[in-house]
XYZ file of C-alpha atoms in Angstrom:
322
model
C -40.937 -90.807 -66.424
C -44.571 -89.895 -67.064
C -43.673 -87.049 -69.434
C -41.365 -89.173 -71.546
C -43.991 -91.938 -71.696
C -46.651 -89.452 -72.794
C -44.324 -88.094 -75.478
C -43.720 -91.598 -76.795
C -47.458 -92.290 -76.909
C -48.125 -89.025 -78.772
C -45.260 -89.789 -81.149
C -46.573 -93.264 -81.916
C -50.159 -92.043 -82.399
C -49.142 -89.236 -84.752
C -46.742 -91.534 -86.632
C -49.285 -94.292 -87.184
C -52.142 -91.890 -87.972
C -50.140 -90.029 -90.603
C -48.895 -93.300 -92.059
C -52.412 -94.783 -92.238
C -53.868 -91.680 -93.916
C -50.935 -91.576 -96.330
C -51.370 -95.228 -97.354
C -55.171 -94.898 -97.538
C -55.008 -91.854 -99.824
C -52.277 -93.418 -101.936
C -54.294 -96.614 -102.361
C -57.452 -94.732 -103.317
C -55.522 -92.711 -105.890
C -54.064 -95.866 -107.438
C -57.079 -98.163 -107.439
C -59.864 -95.681 -108.283
C -60.634 -96.257 -111.960
C -60.819 -93.056 -114.040
C -64.400 -91.895 -114.605
C -65.473 -92.041 -118.254
C -68.294 -90.222 -120.120
C -71.831 -91.578 -119.797
C -73.671 -93.267 -122.652
C -75.505 -90.073 -123.639
C -72.255 -88.783 -125.165
C -71.897 -91.819 -127.427
C -73.182 -91.551 -130.974
C -76.158 -93.658 -131.936
C -75.556 -96.565 -134.260
C -77.059 -94.701 -137.222
C -75.052 -91.529 -136.551
C -71.870 -93.554 -136.088
C -72.337 -95.346 -139.403
C -73.117 -92.087 -141.174
C -70.112 -90.393 -139.540
C -67.765 -93.150 -140.719
C -69.138 -93.004 -144.277
C -68.662 -89.260 -144.588
C -65.290 -88.147 -145.888
C -65.718 -84.385 -145.665
C -64.956 -82.824 -142.237
C -67.824 -80.369 -142.724
C -70.359 -83.175 -143.076
C -68.909 -85.002 -140.079
C -69.164 -81.858 -137.977
C -72.801 -81.436 -139.010
C -73.527 -84.939 -137.711
C -71.749 -84.160 -134.448
C -73.589 -80.856 -134.025
C -76.903 -82.594 -134.518
C -76.004 -85.302 -132.002
C -74.698 -82.784 -129.440
C -77.537 -80.260 -129.594
C -79.097 -81.493 -126.336
C -75.851 -82.219 -124.491
C -74.470 -79.893 -121.781
C -71.404 -78.927 -123.819
C -69.949 -75.409 -123.758
C -66.413 -75.861 -125.085
C -65.060 -76.625 -128.527
C -61.741 -77.117 -130.230
C -59.643 -74.103 -131.177
C -61.182 -74.280 -134.667
C -64.758 -74.145 -133.246
C -65.417 -77.822 -133.934
C -67.218 -80.315 -131.700
C -64.708 -82.205 -129.574
C -64.968 -85.823 -130.706
C -62.797 -88.818 -129.802
C -62.276 -91.133 -132.763
C -60.676 -93.707 -130.481
C -63.596 -93.978 -128.017
C -66.169 -92.884 -130.621
C -67.937 -90.375 -128.395
C -68.468 -86.653 -128.064
C -66.163 -85.348 -125.366
C -67.835 -83.599 -122.425
C -66.313 -80.368 -121.183
C -62.916 -80.871 -119.514
C -62.723 -84.459 -120.789
C -59.580 -85.666 -122.580
C -58.367 -88.950 -124.010
C -55.479 -90.567 -122.145
C -53.156 -92.466 -124.450
C -51.706 -94.458 -121.544
C -55.081 -95.642 -120.193
C -56.676 -95.606 -123.692
C -59.923 -94.101 -122.378
C -61.522 -90.661 -122.259
C -61.152 -89.390 -118.687
C -63.618 -86.927 -117.150
C -61.969 -83.699 -115.958
C -58.581 -85.166 -116.732
C -55.710 -83.460 -114.953
C -52.758 -85.631 -115.995
C -51.541 -89.214 -116.147
C -49.334 -89.786 -113.116
C -46.619 -92.461 -113.460
C -46.078 -92.442 -109.682
C -49.543 -93.908 -109.150
C -49.796 -95.601 -112.573
C -53.215 -94.053 -113.062
C -54.969 -91.052 -114.541
C -55.764 -88.240 -112.137
C -59.200 -86.876 -112.943
C -62.705 -86.307 -111.642
C -62.988 -89.660 -109.839
C -59.741 -89.457 -107.844
C -58.517 -85.845 -107.882
C -59.477 -85.347 -104.241
C -57.607 -88.533 -103.314
C -54.545 -87.285 -105.199
C -54.578 -83.987 -103.301
C -54.915 -85.770 -99.961
C -52.111 -88.144 -100.962
C -49.837 -85.154 -101.586
C -50.880 -83.496 -98.328
C -50.400 -86.555 -96.128
C -47.121 -87.523 -97.795
C -45.983 -83.940 -97.192
C -46.926 -84.134 -93.511
C -45.347 -87.571 -93.209
C -42.040 -86.365 -94.622
C -42.156 -83.307 -92.387
C -42.826 -85.478 -89.344
C -39.945 -87.824 -90.145
C -37.528 -84.966 -90.851
C -38.521 -83.149 -87.635
C -38.037 -86.216 -85.430
C -34.659 -87.052 -86.979
C -33.449 -83.437 -86.904
C -32.080 -83.616 -83.366
C -29.961 -86.671 -84.211
C -28.828 -85.009 -87.442
C -27.638 -81.985 -85.424
C -25.757 -84.302 -83.074
C -24.184 -86.019 -86.051
C -23.158 -82.656 -87.518
C -21.578 -81.558 -84.215
C -19.898 -84.953 -83.667
C -21.959 -85.636 -80.563
C -23.574 -88.789 -81.980
C -21.921 -92.045 -80.865
C -19.697 -93.605 -83.503
C -22.080 -96.314 -84.660
C -23.494 -97.462 -87.975
C -26.820 -95.833 -87.028
C -25.441 -92.370 -87.749
C -25.390 -93.126 -91.479
C -29.017 -94.252 -91.273
C -29.891 -90.972 -89.580
C -28.076 -88.989 -92.247
C -29.766 -90.886 -95.073
C -33.235 -90.692 -93.524
C -33.030 -86.955 -92.891
C -31.871 -86.075 -96.403
C -34.437 -88.346 -98.082
C -37.289 -86.930 -95.976
C -36.132 -83.347 -96.588
C -35.757 -83.779 -100.351
C -39.147 -85.440 -100.705
C -40.682 -82.718 -98.552
C -39.319 -79.944 -100.788
C -40.345 -81.629 -104.042
C -43.834 -82.576 -102.820
C -44.339 -79.109 -101.339
C -43.904 -77.481 -104.751
C -46.298 -79.957 -106.402
C -48.899 -79.643 -103.639
C -48.731 -75.837 -103.722
C -49.244 -75.882 -107.474
C -52.343 -78.091 -107.221
C -53.750 -75.957 -104.397
C -53.466 -73.004 -106.757
C -55.226 -75.034 -109.469
C -58.094 -75.880 -107.108
C -58.498 -72.203 -106.183
C -58.696 -71.294 -109.870
C -60.800 -74.380 -110.790
C -58.382 -75.451 -113.497
C -56.742 -78.701 -114.437
C -53.104 -79.040 -115.436
C -54.178 -79.459 -119.065
C -56.334 -76.313 -118.928
C -53.401 -74.341 -117.532
C -51.337 -75.026 -120.635
C -54.278 -74.933 -123.072
C -57.242 -72.766 -122.063
C -60.691 -74.194 -122.907
C -62.433 -72.506 -125.838
C -65.940 -71.116 -125.292
C -68.258 -69.237 -127.658
C -66.249 -66.042 -127.186
C -62.885 -67.731 -127.500
C -60.376 -69.226 -125.049
C -61.027 -68.452 -121.394
C -58.699 -69.860 -118.758
C -61.155 -68.825 -116.022
C -64.214 -70.217 -117.782
C -65.010 -72.711 -115.017
C -63.986 -70.586 -112.045
C -66.828 -69.763 -109.637
C -64.781 -68.129 -106.914
C -62.335 -69.745 -104.504
C -64.956 -71.015 -102.040
C -67.156 -72.679 -104.649
C -64.134 -74.032 -106.496
C -62.999 -75.689 -103.293
C -66.446 -77.166 -102.681
C -66.560 -78.546 -106.210
C -63.568 -80.779 -105.417
C -64.070 -81.535 -101.717
C -67.857 -81.352 -101.375
C -70.263 -79.553 -99.067
C -69.524 -81.498 -95.865
C -66.298 -80.138 -94.345
C -66.062 -83.060 -91.942
C -65.231 -85.323 -94.898
C -62.660 -83.050 -96.532
C -59.644 -84.709 -94.897
C -60.882 -88.255 -95.460
C -60.083 -90.049 -98.741
C -63.716 -90.757 -99.582
C -65.412 -89.412 -102.696
C -67.360 -86.211 -101.954
C -66.798 -84.133 -105.110
C -69.867 -82.377 -106.522
C -71.405 -83.116 -109.892
C -71.166 -86.047 -112.268
C -67.958 -85.098 -114.093
C -69.805 -84.456 -117.370
C -71.551 -81.222 -116.428
C -69.856 -78.192 -114.845
C -71.046 -74.688 -113.938
C -69.690 -72.375 -116.625
C -68.912 -68.693 -116.808
C -70.435 -67.311 -120.016
C -68.590 -64.210 -121.155
C -71.091 -61.879 -122.836
C -70.149 -58.716 -124.703
C -72.216 -55.546 -124.964
C -75.070 -54.956 -127.389
C -72.775 -53.602 -130.110
C -70.708 -56.795 -130.180
C -73.190 -59.541 -129.322
C -77.008 -59.390 -129.462
C -78.721 -59.417 -126.079
C -81.985 -61.097 -125.162
C -84.022 -57.984 -125.957
C -83.033 -58.288 -129.607
C -84.899 -61.504 -130.312
C -84.289 -62.034 -134.020
C -80.552 -61.230 -134.059
C -80.063 -63.389 -130.992
C -81.717 -66.350 -132.662
C -79.537 -66.039 -135.734
C -76.438 -65.729 -133.555
C -77.291 -68.890 -131.656
C -78.073 -70.723 -134.867
C -74.584 -69.951 -136.166
C -72.884 -71.375 -133.106
C -70.979 -74.610 -133.669
C -71.825 -75.998 -130.248
C -74.919 -76.389 -128.036
C -76.088 -73.594 -125.738
C -78.458 -75.494 -123.475
C -78.625 -73.906 -120.004
C -76.899 -75.782 -117.249
C -79.115 -77.988 -115.122
C -79.010 -77.729 -111.341
C -79.806 -81.410 -110.937
C -76.188 -82.516 -111.271
C -74.419 -79.800 -109.286
C -75.441 -78.373 -105.944
C -73.140 -75.391 -106.394
C -75.998 -73.701 -108.224
C -78.555 -74.186 -105.491
C -79.833 -70.823 -104.356
C -77.457 -68.937 -106.652
C -79.241 -68.321 -109.924
C -76.956 -65.604 -111.157
C -73.729 -63.886 -110.260
C -72.487 -60.734 -111.902
C -68.835 -59.803 -111.909
C -67.458 -56.589 -113.266
C -64.950 -53.939 -112.397
C -66.293 -50.994 -110.435
C -69.860 -51.533 -111.637
C -71.325 -48.100 -111.186
C -68.351 -46.282 -112.668
C -68.212 -48.592 -115.672
C -71.932 -48.137 -116.401
C -71.725 -44.371 -116.096
C -68.694 -44.152 -118.355
C -70.345 -46.273 -121.031
C -67.840 -49.133 -120.857
C -67.907 -51.369 -123.895
C -67.470 -54.655 -122.074
C -68.739 -56.331 -118.968
C -68.605 -59.865 -117.692
C -71.800 -61.651 -116.798
C -71.305 -64.849 -114.913
C -74.440 -66.791 -115.824
C -75.400 -69.797 -113.789
C -79.083 -70.058 -114.546
C -80.898 -73.333 -114.332
């Protein structure tokens, strides 16, 4: 009949489309090489030789601070030291970590995934999310189409053939993969909304005022755009549209009140405070990230007016100035 023919056509189109998108995303996740830091984060030959000759950690850190003074770096180690990779011999950009499996420093590293035999980071994080989404939809589609035969098998209405064992196996495999992938996909959706990586969830990045797990969060909408880009028509396609260069990220700077941290009106104390910092404080450039376009500054606080009137000791200034 016409209806049954139309249903078969729709079934085949949906099946092949979901399969193609699943394979495409999976392939992009596997074969996209992890993005590594640019040459500006590598030490010069003179600095590298001097760094290797020095035996005291304090002297080595002084060399790193001098080399990193013009780099867009806002995070440090827990001990307030410049993050340096002895293996790759470079200063680590924010959110960059060394992968022992790939033996390279990976920009915005999330984790090393054995299922794709590759690092998931800045260059392929969008592909990884789409791979999870399309594999989830594919498993759901398979389980839904086999469900009617599984019900017949359960009620002994399915003919006694060898195919019934195939139906049973296919339904359980699709259902189990669906449940496991659903939990992983939900977790990464939460990470995208918070603008965190898996590593940052377990170990919060350290800024000038200490660890801050929300240090890179700009709000759910901007966090989503940072991964998927500005053009929504490309969000569901496994093509690279993420914003930025992977080395430079918009950063929330947590500033305390005048009693705890000098403000800009107190010029001399502010200069001495900046001089004592163990990491650079260069303002973020808009050239590498369009998330800052048109938004020079955002201020987040509790109930602003009530906090100001009551003389609250702390407020949070989200500074995104170019």
